[in-house]
Amino acid sequence: MIRGVMFDFSGTLLRIESTEQWLRGVLGEAACTIEESEITACADRLTVAGALPGGPPPREVPRHLLDLWRTRDLTAEHHRAAYTALAREARLPDDALAEALYDRSCHPVAWQPYPDAEQTLRQLRRRGVSTAVVSNIGWDLRPVFDFHGLAPYVDVFLLSYEIGIEKPDPRIFRTACDKLDLPPTDVLMVGDDRVTDTGAAALGCPVHLVDHLPVDERPDSLARILDMITPEG
């Protein structure tokens, strides 16, 4: 019987804005005027560099950033340093934009819930199913949940940078189950990463995978998990 659900954050419950929206948002706030063609070209370079947290990964991590990239989700400092460094690799029109871009990626306005996220979380709460968010991340995502009205439906947040453990290490999933006061076999893990999120299976947790798609292309992947849970929880 499923009595608890662990959710990944990015690509599962919410999705970051597109790279071009991200860049345009920062340029607008910075009153930085550049040619339209350069905005598009810069957005393309940022995508290739993998500079948007929650966006496409780097096509190739520069050799001098490899160690920082591997540990990016273990501390807030490493996370910021890794992504601002990748942004600078994209030949920004102004190096100062790297910090502004990173700050925007952590702002609630840059994130949009999937269409069925609120409905699914609300139904789980109504059925008495406990929930946790388990994320490899380097910043506090709780304000994003507050902003979008999702925080009341989450019992526990387990963030890698706060505990120094990242998925797929079974210890992060074990900690989440312990905080939910449930055995792993009773806790479903829902995520989009076929490597990191399936680490929960080592504990005996069932796993349900969704696709990391644009918000308008994935209307009901989360709601399907409700069919796996009886109304009695």
XYZ file of C-alpha atoms in Angstrom:
233
model
C 0.000 0.000 0.000
C 1.348 3.449 -0.951
C 1.148 5.766 2.058
C 3.732 8.336 0.996
C 5.070 9.883 -2.197
C 8.474 11.449 -2.816
C 8.651 13.887 -5.723
C 11.574 15.253 -7.663
C 11.374 19.013 -8.258
C 12.631 20.185 -11.661
C 11.023 18.433 -14.610
C 8.606 16.588 -12.322
C 6.460 19.056 -10.380
C 7.662 22.292 -11.987
C 9.692 23.340 -15.015
C 12.055 26.244 -15.515
C 11.297 28.821 -18.204
C 13.016 28.533 -21.580
C 16.584 29.761 -21.950
C 15.485 32.664 -24.126
C 12.770 33.736 -21.649
C 15.369 33.507 -18.886
C 17.818 35.700 -20.755
C 15.174 38.226 -21.819
C 13.898 38.524 -18.260
C 17.348 39.427 -16.980
C 18.069 41.820 -19.844
C 14.782 43.595 -19.193
C 15.521 44.080 -15.500
C 19.076 45.169 -16.220
C 17.934 47.646 -18.897
C 20.632 46.117 -21.079
C 19.984 46.820 -24.746
C 21.430 44.432 -27.310
C 20.425 43.523 -30.846
C 17.573 41.052 -31.254
C 19.759 38.708 -33.256
C 22.346 38.692 -30.460
C 19.692 37.803 -27.870
C 18.781 34.710 -29.865
C 22.413 33.816 -30.478
C 23.325 34.287 -26.815
C 20.373 32.135 -25.717
C 21.597 29.407 -28.043
C 25.097 29.602 -26.564
C 23.697 29.452 -23.031
C 21.707 26.341 -23.979
C 24.777 24.620 -25.396
C 26.751 25.575 -22.288
C 24.029 24.132 -20.010
C 24.048 27.347 -17.996
C 20.363 27.308 -17.004
C 19.757 25.328 -13.786
C 16.900 22.965 -14.512
C 17.414 23.383 -18.248
C 19.303 21.228 -20.747
C 22.610 19.877 -19.417
C 25.905 21.052 -20.932
C 26.785 19.404 -24.205
C 30.314 19.268 -22.871
C 31.588 20.509 -19.523
C 34.866 22.402 -19.931
C 37.764 20.469 -18.419
C 38.559 23.213 -15.901
C 34.984 23.062 -14.555
C 34.622 19.284 -14.267
C 35.285 19.010 -10.522
C 32.963 21.923 -9.761
C 30.257 20.453 -11.977
C 30.408 17.065 -10.268
C 29.870 18.620 -6.831
C 27.480 21.401 -7.828
C 24.504 20.040 -5.897
C 26.352 19.477 -2.624
C 26.754 23.113 -1.555
C 25.138 26.434 -2.407
C 28.557 27.892 -3.186
C 29.441 25.165 -5.682
C 26.046 25.406 -7.357
C 26.316 29.143 -7.962
C 29.960 28.909 -9.000
C 29.297 26.102 -11.480
C 26.361 27.725 -13.238
C 27.770 31.259 -13.342
C 30.986 29.841 -14.788
C 29.028 28.004 -17.487
C 27.130 31.207 -18.276
C 30.403 33.060 -18.778
C 31.520 30.323 -21.180
C 28.616 31.446 -23.389
C 30.290 34.792 -24.158
C 27.754 37.036 -22.476
C 27.516 40.647 -23.687
C 28.368 41.655 -20.106
C 30.066 39.320 -17.592
C 27.944 40.812 -14.793
C 24.898 39.145 -16.355
C 26.103 35.743 -15.136
C 25.187 36.501 -11.522
C 21.879 38.086 -12.528
C 21.002 35.052 -14.642
C 21.719 32.720 -11.745
C 19.597 34.826 -9.380
C 16.654 34.719 -11.761
C 16.874 30.924 -12.048
C 16.199 30.753 -8.292
C 13.268 33.178 -8.444
C 9.720 31.761 -8.318
C 8.683 33.674 -11.431
C 11.105 31.573 -13.495
C 9.262 28.354 -12.597
C 5.881 27.076 -13.722
C 4.044 24.107 -12.204
C 2.939 21.331 -14.516
C -0.824 21.501 -15.136
C -1.629 18.545 -12.882
C 0.840 19.307 -10.071
C -1.512 21.167 -7.740
C -4.411 18.795 -8.391
C -2.255 15.737 -7.719
C -0.752 17.113 -4.507
C -4.163 18.251 -3.285
C -5.693 14.825 -3.938
C -2.834 13.098 -2.130
C -3.385 15.335 0.892
C -7.128 14.609 0.799
C -6.403 10.867 0.778
C -4.044 11.134 3.743
C -0.901 10.377 1.728
C 2.261 12.051 3.054
C 4.530 13.825 0.570
C 8.166 14.847 0.297
C 10.192 16.755 -2.283
C 13.630 15.210 -2.797
C 15.859 17.288 -5.033
C 19.464 17.581 -6.172
C 19.741 21.343 -5.915
C 21.957 24.119 -4.594
C 19.378 26.656 -3.400
C 16.220 26.815 -1.293
C 13.235 25.972 -3.481
C 10.629 26.411 -0.724
C 9.801 29.986 -1.826
C 8.914 28.595 -5.273
C 6.372 26.270 -3.667
C 5.034 29.118 -1.518
C 4.671 31.407 -4.546
C 2.721 28.834 -6.554
C 0.516 27.718 -3.658
C 2.007 24.221 -3.462
C 3.768 24.429 -0.080
C 0.719 23.396 2.001
C 0.711 20.035 0.233
C 4.336 19.114 0.993
C 5.273 17.622 4.368
C 9.055 17.331 3.932
C 11.734 18.960 1.772
C 15.006 17.044 1.336
C 17.493 19.196 -0.580
C 20.924 17.840 -1.443
C 22.839 21.023 -0.617
C 21.341 21.116 2.881
C 22.301 17.569 3.830
C 25.392 16.986 1.679
C 23.908 13.907 -0.011
C 22.538 13.713 -3.535
C 20.469 11.281 -5.554
C 20.900 8.442 -6.484
C 22.537 7.798 -3.095
C 19.939 5.703 -1.223
C 20.656 7.662 1.966
C 18.747 10.707 0.747
C 15.669 8.593 0.029
C 16.060 6.770 3.353
C 16.170 10.116 5.155
C 12.997 11.239 3.398
C 11.195 8.009 4.318
C 12.337 8.360 7.928
C 11.034 11.928 8.056
C 7.708 10.708 6.675
C 7.819 7.946 9.315
C 7.103 5.317 6.671
C 8.958 2.211 5.442
C 10.441 2.603 1.936
C 8.174 -0.081 0.507
C 5.205 2.190 1.294
C 6.712 5.274 -0.372
C 6.475 5.899 -4.109
C 9.256 7.906 -5.793
C 8.137 10.090 -8.719
C 10.789 11.702 -10.905
C 12.020 12.351 -14.425
C 15.635 11.163 -14.217
C 16.216 7.510 -15.138
C 19.465 7.474 -13.154
C 19.147 9.680 -10.081
C 15.482 9.137 -9.227
C 15.590 5.364 -9.624
C 18.115 5.247 -6.775
C 15.096 4.919 -4.481
C 14.479 1.419 -5.834
C 17.543 0.172 -3.928
C 15.515 0.650 -0.734
C 12.470 -1.124 -2.117
C 10.569 2.041 -3.047
C 8.359 1.724 -6.108
C 9.326 4.268 -8.780
C 7.175 6.126 -11.301
C 8.952 8.080 -14.044
C 7.578 11.064 -15.948
C 8.985 12.885 -18.952
C 10.873 16.181 -18.572
C 8.811 17.999 -21.200
C 7.582 21.572 -21.681
C 4.609 22.350 -19.455
C 2.090 22.411 -22.307
C 3.252 19.008 -23.606
C 2.708 17.040 -20.401
C -0.797 17.683 -19.082
C -1.488 14.637 -16.914
C 1.587 12.501 -16.181
C 1.438 13.203 -12.439
C -2.280 12.636 -12.071
C -1.764 9.046 -13.233
C -0.139 8.166 -9.924
C -3.496 8.691 -8.215
C -4.653 5.460 -9.881
C -1.865 3.675 -7.956
C -3.208 4.849 -4.598
C -6.545 3.841 -3.129
C -8.803 6.611 -1.772
C -8.204 5.191 1.686
C -4.426 5.898 1.231
